[in-house]
Amino acid sequence: MAAPGISAPPVILPRVPAHRDGNVLRWLTAFTASLVGDAVWFLALSWAATRAGDPGRAGLVLAAGAVPRAVLMLGGGVIADRFGPRRIVIGSDLTRCVVMFAAAALLALTTPGLWALAVVALLFGAVDAVFLPAVGALPPRITGPDQLGRLNGMKGIAMRVGNVAGASLGGTAVATGGPSAAFTVAGVLFAVSLVLLAAVRLAPLPPDDHAGKDASTPWKDLVEGLRYIRGRRVLAALMIVIAVGELGFAGPLNIGLTLLVADRGWGAAGLGWIVSGFGAGAGAASLLLTVRGRLPRAGLAQSCCLGLGAVAVGAFAFVPALPAAVAVAAVVGLVAGLSGALCGALLQTVTDGPYLGRVSSVAALFSLGVAPLSFPLTGAAIGAWGVRPVFVASAAVAAAGAVCGLAAPTLRRAELARRSSA
């Protein structure tokens, strides 16, 4: 720590590609460990909840975490901007460690009721509300602007790896030692993430960006962040595209696919193949962006990919056989993966540093807070009208998001930063 009156030397980020930057790789490894821990703990919670109560009440326990995440998400963005994203991410992982080890001890010593498991879910939902905006605010401070596209591609690969590894590791832990062992494994993974994050270096914000922060209040910060988004045409258009696009994709790609497979008689194995196709396409999108680093006309490409994804979602309703459905799923994964990664990179590119947490929180609220509300509506609609009209209607909603992007000239012309030759 610098002595009083002496300024600490600024952190200078090395001008190297993100995939060869040790600082970025430490962050990516920490992020992956945290993702695997998320998957392990959720599987353990699911198993423990179904053993402690009937399926309906167990489902309420699993859904409990979504409530504080949606309610507190915008406040999480304010906290990330006021206290710094690394501090918030480290604090989140520390909290997760404590909760996981406490839950493991509770399960080892007694058989907790559903209320205890619901408390765990609620705590994690509250932590996610501050963790997700902070994660979104970190990339521009650990690499150069020209590497944000590549970094978001690498992040997408980490998400694929985290989901697959977490499901496998969590299932093995539950099978060998029960939910208590799985909670312990999750706690260890969060501890690994915590240690790695402590070693990540961040570039500082310009000093004058913090002027007047002490005189502000969290409410004023939130209002200021929303005004900031509204006042930047690219950001405002991106938020509309994210909100509308997620509403179109969320229902059919979650509950809708399960009901589609049941309607066609393809069984659980068929659903597994479709999900694998989607994962393969999304992984290819992340790998493409990781290798290329950037795509020209990123704003136009993002909207076009969203439009192609909408067409592919509508095609699900008309595919005659399982192999065709798997191929369509791969296309959806590819174009939706590119659209999502480009959205993240554009948000981080055009947002000023002091607002990154709040901007990330609004984007996360639309994708993780509002969009899941379409799940029960999609299920009810398919029950009432069948698979085909609901998939077509959802595709039309997603296509409307693409049209909004194409209709916004500032977003259509938006570019990711190029690497300087200096």
Coordinates of C-alpha atoms in Angstrom, one line a residue:
M1 CA 0.0 0.0 0.0
A2 CA 1.4 3.4 -0.9
A3 CA 2.5 5.7 1.9
P4 CA 0.3 8.7 2.7
G5 CA 0.8 11.5 0.3
I6 CA 2.6 9.3 -2.3
S7 CA 0.6 8.2 -5.3
A8 CA 0.9 4.5 -6.2
P9 CA 2.3 3.9 -9.7
P10 CA -0.4 3.3 -12.3
V11 CA -1.0 -0.2 -13.6
I12 CA 0.1 -0.3 -17.2
L13 CA -1.6 -3.1 -19.2
P14 CA 0.8 -4.9 -21.6
R15 CA 0.0 -4.5 -25.3
V16 CA -0.2 -8.2 -26.1
P17 CA -3.1 -10.3 -27.4
A18 CA -5.5 -11.3 -24.7
H19 CA -4.8 -15.0 -25.2
R20 CA -1.1 -14.5 -24.5
D21 CA -1.6 -12.1 -21.5
G22 CA -1.0 -13.8 -18.2
N23 CA -3.1 -11.2 -16.4
V24 CA -6.1 -12.0 -18.6
L25 CA -5.5 -15.8 -18.3
R26 CA -5.5 -15.5 -14.5
W27 CA -8.8 -13.7 -14.7
L28 CA -10.2 -16.3 -17.2
T29 CA -9.1 -19.2 -15.0
A30 CA -10.7 -17.6 -12.0
F31 CA -13.9 -17.0 -14.0
T32 CA -14.0 -20.6 -15.2
A33 CA -13.5 -21.9 -11.6
S34 CA -16.3 -19.7 -10.5
L35 CA -18.6 -21.0 -13.3
V36 CA -17.8 -24.6 -12.5
G37 CA -18.5 -23.9 -8.8
D38 CA -21.9 -22.4 -9.8
A39 CA -22.8 -25.5 -11.8
V40 CA -21.7 -27.8 -8.9
W41 CA -23.6 -26.0 -6.2
F42 CA -26.8 -25.7 -8.2
L43 CA -26.8 -29.4 -9.0
A44 CA -26.2 -30.2 -5.3
L45 CA -29.0 -27.8 -4.3
S46 CA -31.3 -29.5 -6.8
W47 CA -30.5 -32.9 -5.4
A48 CA -30.9 -31.9 -1.8
A49 CA -34.1 -30.0 -2.5
T50 CA -35.8 -33.0 -4.3
R51 CA -34.8 -35.3 -1.3
A52 CA -36.2 -32.8 1.3
G53 CA -39.6 -32.2 -0.2
D54 CA -42.1 -32.8 -3.1
P55 CA -41.2 -31.7 -6.6
G56 CA -43.4 -28.6 -6.5
R57 CA -41.9 -27.2 -3.3
A58 CA -38.4 -28.2 -4.5
G59 CA -39.0 -26.2 -7.6
L60 CA -39.8 -23.2 -5.5
V61 CA -36.5 -23.5 -3.7
L62 CA -34.6 -23.6 -7.0
A63 CA -36.4 -20.6 -8.3
A64 CA -35.9 -18.6 -5.0
G65 CA -32.5 -17.3 -6.1
A66 CA -34.0 -15.5 -9.1
V67 CA -36.0 -13.2 -6.9
P68 CA -33.1 -11.3 -5.2
R69 CA -31.1 -11.4 -8.4
A70 CA -33.8 -9.6 -10.3
V71 CA -34.7 -7.2 -7.5
L72 CA -31.1 -6.2 -6.6
M73 CA -29.4 -6.3 -9.9
L74 CA -29.5 -2.5 -10.6
G75 CA -28.2 -1.8 -7.1
G76 CA -25.4 -4.3 -7.8
G77 CA -24.3 -2.2 -10.7
V78 CA -24.1 0.9 -8.4
I79 CA -22.1 -1.0 -5.9
A80 CA -19.6 -2.2 -8.5
D81 CA -19.1 1.3 -9.8
R82 CA -18.7 2.8 -6.3
F83 CA -16.3 0.2 -4.8
G84 CA -14.6 -1.2 -7.8
P85 CA -15.4 -4.4 -9.7
R86 CA -12.5 -6.5 -8.5
R87 CA -13.3 -5.8 -4.8
I88 CA -16.9 -6.9 -5.4
V89 CA -16.0 -10.0 -7.4
I90 CA -13.5 -11.1 -4.7
G91 CA -16.1 -10.4 -1.9
S92 CA -18.7 -12.4 -3.8
D93 CA -16.4 -15.4 -4.1
L94 CA -15.5 -15.1 -0.4
T95 CA -19.2 -15.0 0.5
R96 CA -19.8 -18.1 -1.7
C97 CA -17.0 -20.0 0.0
V98 CA -18.4 -19.3 3.5
V99 CA -22.0 -20.2 2.4
M100 CA -20.8 -23.4 0.6
F101 CA -18.8 -24.7 3.5
A102 CA -21.6 -23.8 6.0
A103 CA -24.1 -25.7 3.8
A104 CA -21.8 -28.7 3.5
A105 CA -21.4 -28.8 7.3
L106 CA -25.2 -28.5 7.8
L107 CA -25.9 -31.3 5.4
A108 CA -23.2 -33.5 7.0
L109 CA -24.6 -33.0 10.5
T110 CA -28.3 -33.0 9.9
T111 CA -31.1 -33.2 7.4
P112 CA -32.1 -29.6 6.7
G113 CA -35.6 -28.6 5.7
L114 CA -36.5 -26.9 2.5
W115 CA -36.4 -23.5 4.4
A116 CA -32.6 -23.9 5.0
L117 CA -32.0 -24.7 1.3
A118 CA -34.1 -21.8 0.3
V119 CA -31.9 -19.5 2.4
V120 CA -28.9 -20.8 0.5
A121 CA -30.6 -20.1 -2.8
L122 CA -31.6 -16.6 -1.7
L123 CA -28.1 -15.8 -0.5
F124 CA -26.7 -16.9 -3.8
G125 CA -29.2 -14.8 -5.7
A126 CA -28.2 -11.7 -3.7
V127 CA -24.5 -12.4 -4.4
D128 CA -25.2 -12.8 -8.1
A129 CA -26.9 -9.4 -8.1
V130 CA -23.6 -7.8 -7.3
F131 CA -21.3 -10.3 -8.9
L132 CA -22.7 -10.2 -12.5
P133 CA -22.4 -6.4 -13.0
A134 CA -18.9 -6.5 -11.5
V135 CA -17.9 -9.3 -13.9
G136 CA -19.2 -7.2 -16.8
A137 CA -17.2 -4.2 -15.7
L138 CA -13.8 -6.0 -15.4
P139 CA -12.8 -6.7 -19.0
P140 CA -12.0 -3.1 -20.1
R141 CA -9.7 -2.8 -17.1
I142 CA -7.7 -6.0 -17.6
T143 CA -6.9 -5.7 -21.3
G144 CA -6.8 -3.1 -24.1
P145 CA -9.9 -1.8 -26.0
D146 CA -8.8 -3.7 -29.1
Q147 CA -8.8 -7.0 -27.3
L148 CA -12.4 -6.8 -25.9
G149 CA -13.8 -8.9 -28.8
R150 CA -11.2 -11.6 -28.3
L151 CA -11.8 -11.5 -24.5
N152 CA -15.5 -12.0 -24.9
G153 CA -14.9 -14.9 -27.2
M154 CA -12.6 -16.5 -24.6
K155 CA -15.3 -15.8 -22.0
G156 CA -17.8 -17.7 -24.1
I157 CA -15.4 -20.7 -24.3
A158 CA -15.0 -20.6 -20.5
M159 CA -18.8 -20.6 -20.1
R160 CA -19.1 -23.7 -22.3
V161 CA -16.3 -25.5 -20.4
G162 CA -17.7 -24.4 -17.1
N163 CA -21.2 -25.8 -17.8
V164 CA -19.9 -29.2 -19.1
A165 CA -17.2 -29.6 -16.4
G166 CA -19.5 -28.4 -13.6
A167 CA -22.3 -30.8 -14.5
S168 CA -19.9 -33.7 -14.6
L169 CA -18.0 -32.8 -11.5
G170 CA -21.2 -32.0 -9.6
G171 CA -22.8 -35.3 -10.6
T172 CA -19.7 -37.3 -9.5
A173 CA -19.5 -35.5 -6.2
V174 CA -23.1 -36.1 -5.4
A175 CA -22.9 -39.8 -6.4
T176 CA -19.8 -40.4 -4.2
G177 CA -20.4 -38.2 -1.2
G178 CA -23.9 -36.7 -1.5
P179 CA -24.8 -33.0 -1.6
S180 CA -22.5 -32.3 1.3
A181 CA -19.5 -33.4 -0.7
A182 CA -20.7 -31.4 -3.7
F183 CA -21.1 -28.2 -1.6
T184 CA -17.6 -28.7 -0.4
V185 CA -16.2 -29.1 -3.9
A186 CA -18.0 -25.9 -4.9
G187 CA -16.5 -24.1 -1.9
V188 CA -13.0 -25.2 -2.9
L189 CA -13.6 -23.9 -6.5
F190 CA -14.7 -20.5 -5.2
A191 CA -11.6 -20.4 -3.0
V192 CA -9.4 -21.1 -6.1
S193 CA -11.2 -18.3 -8.0
L194 CA -10.7 -16.0 -5.0
V195 CA -6.9 -16.6 -4.9
L196 CA -6.5 -16.0 -8.7
L197 CA -8.6 -12.9 -8.7
A198 CA -6.4 -11.4 -5.9
A199 CA -3.5 -11.6 -8.4
V200 CA -5.3 -9.9 -11.3
R201 CA -4.0 -6.3 -12.0
L202 CA -6.5 -3.6 -13.0
A203 CA -5.8 -0.4 -15.0
P204 CA -7.1 2.5 -12.9
L205 CA -9.8 4.9 -13.9
P206 CA -8.8 8.5 -14.7
P207 CA -8.7 10.3 -11.4
D208 CA -11.2 13.0 -12.3
D209 CA -13.8 10.3 -13.1
H210 CA -14.4 9.9 -9.3
A211 CA -14.9 13.6 -8.7
G212 CA -18.0 14.2 -6.5
K213 CA -18.5 10.5 -5.8
D214 CA -18.3 11.0 -2.1
A215 CA -21.1 13.6 -2.2
S216 CA -23.3 11.3 -4.2
T217 CA -25.8 8.7 -3.0
P218 CA -26.5 5.2 -4.3
W219 CA -29.9 6.4 -5.6
K220 CA -28.4 9.3 -7.4
D221 CA -25.8 7.0 -8.9
L222 CA -28.5 4.7 -10.2
V223 CA -30.5 7.5 -11.7
E224 CA -27.3 8.9 -13.3
G225 CA -26.4 5.5 -14.8
L226 CA -29.9 5.2 -16.3
R227 CA -29.6 8.7 -17.8
Y228 CA -26.2 7.9 -19.1
I229 CA -27.6 4.9 -21.0
R230 CA -30.6 6.9 -22.3
G231 CA -28.2 9.7 -23.4
R232 CA -25.9 7.5 -25.5
R233 CA -27.7 6.4 -28.6
V234 CA -25.6 3.3 -29.2
L235 CA -26.1 2.1 -25.6
A236 CA -29.8 2.8 -25.7
A237 CA -30.3 0.9 -28.9
L238 CA -28.2 -2.0 -27.6
M239 CA -30.3 -2.3 -24.5
I240 CA -33.5 -2.4 -26.6
V241 CA -31.9 -5.1 -28.8
I242 CA -30.8 -7.1 -25.7
A243 CA -34.2 -6.9 -24.0
V244 CA -36.4 -7.7 -27.1
G245 CA -34.0 -10.4 -28.4
E246 CA -33.8 -12.2 -25.0
L247 CA -37.6 -12.2 -24.7
G248 CA -37.7 -13.9 -28.1
F249 CA -35.0 -16.5 -27.4
A250 CA -35.4 -17.3 -23.7
G251 CA -38.7 -19.2 -23.8
P252 CA -38.3 -21.4 -26.8
L253 CA -34.7 -22.3 -26.1
N254 CA -35.4 -23.4 -22.5
I255 CA -38.9 -24.7 -21.7
G256 CA -39.9 -24.7 -25.4
L257 CA -37.3 -27.2 -26.5
T258 CA -38.3 -29.7 -23.8
L259 CA -41.9 -29.4 -24.9
L260 CA -41.0 -29.6 -28.6
V261 CA -39.0 -32.8 -28.0
A262 CA -42.0 -34.3 -26.1
D263 CA -44.4 -33.3 -28.9
R264 CA -42.2 -35.0 -31.6
G265 CA -41.5 -38.1 -29.5
W266 CA -37.7 -37.7 -29.6
G267 CA -37.2 -38.5 -25.9
A268 CA -34.6 -37.4 -23.5
A269 CA -31.8 -38.6 -25.8
G270 CA -33.1 -36.3 -28.5
L271 CA -33.1 -33.4 -26.2
G272 CA -29.5 -34.1 -25.3
W273 CA -28.5 -34.1 -28.9
I274 CA -30.3 -30.8 -29.6
V275 CA -28.6 -29.2 -26.5
S276 CA -25.3 -30.6 -27.7
G277 CA -25.8 -29.1 -31.1
F278 CA -26.5 -25.7 -29.6
G279 CA -23.4 -26.0 -27.4
A280 CA -21.3 -26.9 -30.4
G281 CA -22.5 -23.9 -32.4
A282 CA -22.0 -21.5 -29.4
G283 CA -18.5 -22.9 -28.8
A284 CA -17.7 -22.4 -32.5
A285 CA -18.9 -18.7 -32.3
S286 CA -16.7 -18.1 -29.2
L287 CA -13.7 -19.8 -30.9
L288 CA -14.2 -17.7 -34.0
L289 CA -14.1 -14.4 -32.1
T290 CA -11.2 -15.6 -30.0
V291 CA -9.1 -16.3 -33.1
R292 CA -10.1 -13.2 -35.1
G293 CA -10.2 -10.8 -32.2
R294 CA -12.7 -8.6 -33.8
L295 CA -15.3 -8.5 -36.6
P296 CA -15.7 -5.5 -38.9
R297 CA -19.0 -3.6 -38.6
A298 CA -19.7 -5.2 -35.3
G299 CA -23.0 -3.4 -34.7
L300 CA -24.3 -4.5 -38.1
A301 CA -23.0 -8.0 -37.6
Q302 CA -24.6 -8.3 -34.2
S303 CA -28.1 -7.3 -35.5
C304 CA -27.7 -9.6 -38.6
C305 CA -26.7 -12.5 -36.4
L306 CA -29.7 -11.9 -34.1
G307 CA -32.0 -11.9 -37.2
L308 CA -30.5 -15.1 -38.5
G309 CA -31.0 -16.6 -35.0
A310 CA -34.7 -15.6 -35.1
V311 CA -35.2 -17.3 -38.4
A312 CA -33.5 -20.5 -37.0
V313 CA -35.7 -20.5 -33.9
G314 CA -38.8 -20.3 -36.2
A315 CA -37.4 -23.2 -38.2
F316 CA -37.5 -25.4 -35.1
A317 CA -41.3 -25.5 -35.5
F318 CA -41.0 -27.1 -39.0
V319 CA -38.1 -29.5 -38.8
P320 CA -39.3 -33.0 -39.6
A321 CA -36.7 -35.2 -37.9
L322 CA -34.2 -35.1 -35.1
P323 CA -31.0 -34.7 -37.3
A324 CA -32.5 -31.6 -38.8
A325 CA -33.3 -30.2 -35.4
V326 CA -29.8 -30.8 -34.2
A327 CA -28.4 -28.9 -37.3
V328 CA -30.8 -26.0 -36.6
A329 CA -29.7 -26.0 -33.0
A330 CA -26.1 -25.7 -34.1
V331 CA -27.0 -22.7 -36.3
V332 CA -28.9 -21.0 -33.4
G333 CA -25.9 -21.6 -31.1
L334 CA -23.5 -20.1 -33.7
V335 CA -25.4 -17.0 -34.6
A336 CA -26.8 -16.4 -31.1
G337 CA -23.4 -16.9 -29.6
L338 CA -21.9 -14.3 -32.0
S339 CA -24.7 -11.9 -31.3
G340 CA -24.3 -12.2 -27.5
A341 CA -20.5 -11.9 -27.6
L342 CA -20.6 -8.9 -29.9
C343 CA -23.2 -7.3 -27.6
G344 CA -20.9 -7.7 -24.6
A345 CA -17.9 -6.4 -26.5
L346 CA -19.8 -3.4 -27.9
L347 CA -21.2 -2.5 -24.4
Q348 CA -17.7 -2.6 -22.9
T349 CA -16.2 -0.6 -25.8
V350 CA -18.6 2.3 -25.9
T351 CA -19.2 2.7 -22.1
D352 CA -17.1 5.0 -20.0
G353 CA -15.2 3.3 -17.2
P354 CA -17.1 4.8 -14.2
Y355 CA -20.4 3.5 -15.6
L356 CA -19.5 0.0 -16.6
G357 CA -21.0 -1.6 -13.5
R358 CA -24.4 0.1 -13.9
V359 CA -24.5 -0.5 -17.7
S360 CA -23.7 -4.2 -17.2
S361 CA -26.3 -4.5 -14.5
V362 CA -29.1 -3.2 -16.8
A363 CA -28.0 -5.7 -19.5
A364 CA -27.9 -8.5 -17.0
L365 CA -31.3 -7.5 -15.7
F366 CA -32.9 -7.9 -19.1
S367 CA -31.1 -11.2 -19.9
L368 CA -31.2 -12.9 -16.5
G369 CA -34.0 -11.1 -14.6
V370 CA -36.7 -10.2 -17.1
A371 CA -36.3 -12.8 -19.9
P372 CA -36.9 -15.9 -17.6
L373 CA -40.4 -14.5 -16.9
S374 CA -41.2 -15.8 -20.3
F375 CA -40.7 -19.4 -19.3
P376 CA -44.2 -20.0 -17.7
L377 CA -45.8 -17.9 -20.5
T378 CA -44.2 -20.0 -23.2
G379 CA -45.2 -23.3 -21.4
A380 CA -48.8 -22.1 -21.0
A381 CA -49.0 -20.9 -24.6
I382 CA -47.6 -24.2 -26.0
G383 CA -50.2 -26.0 -23.9
A384 CA -53.0 -23.9 -25.3
W385 CA -52.0 -23.5 -29.0
G386 CA -49.2 -26.0 -29.7
V387 CA -45.5 -25.8 -30.5
R388 CA -45.5 -24.4 -34.0
P389 CA -47.4 -21.0 -33.4
V390 CA -45.5 -20.3 -30.2
F391 CA -42.1 -20.9 -31.8
V392 CA -43.1 -18.7 -34.8
A393 CA -44.3 -15.9 -32.5
S394 CA -41.1 -16.1 -30.4
A395 CA -39.0 -15.9 -33.6
A396 CA -41.0 -12.8 -34.6
V397 CA -40.2 -11.2 -31.2
A398 CA -36.5 -11.9 -31.6
A399 CA -36.6 -10.6 -35.2
A400 CA -38.1 -7.4 -33.9
G401 CA -35.0 -7.0 -31.7
A402 CA -32.8 -7.4 -34.9
V403 CA -35.0 -4.8 -36.7
C404 CA -34.5 -2.4 -33.8
G405 CA -30.8 -2.7 -34.1
L406 CA -30.8 -2.3 -37.9
A407 CA -33.0 0.8 -37.6
A408 CA -30.5 2.5 -35.3
P409 CA -27.9 4.2 -37.4
T410 CA -25.4 4.7 -34.6
L411 CA -25.6 1.0 -33.6
R412 CA -25.4 -0.1 -37.2
R413 CA -22.2 1.8 -37.7
A414 CA -20.7 0.8 -34.3
E415 CA -17.2 -0.8 -34.4
L416 CA -15.0 -2.6 -32.0
A417 CA -11.6 -0.9 -31.4
R418 CA -8.7 -1.7 -33.7
R419 CA -5.3 -2.5 -32.5
S420 CA -3.0 0.5 -32.6
S421 CA 0.2 0.3 -34.7
A422 CA 2.0 2.5 -32.2

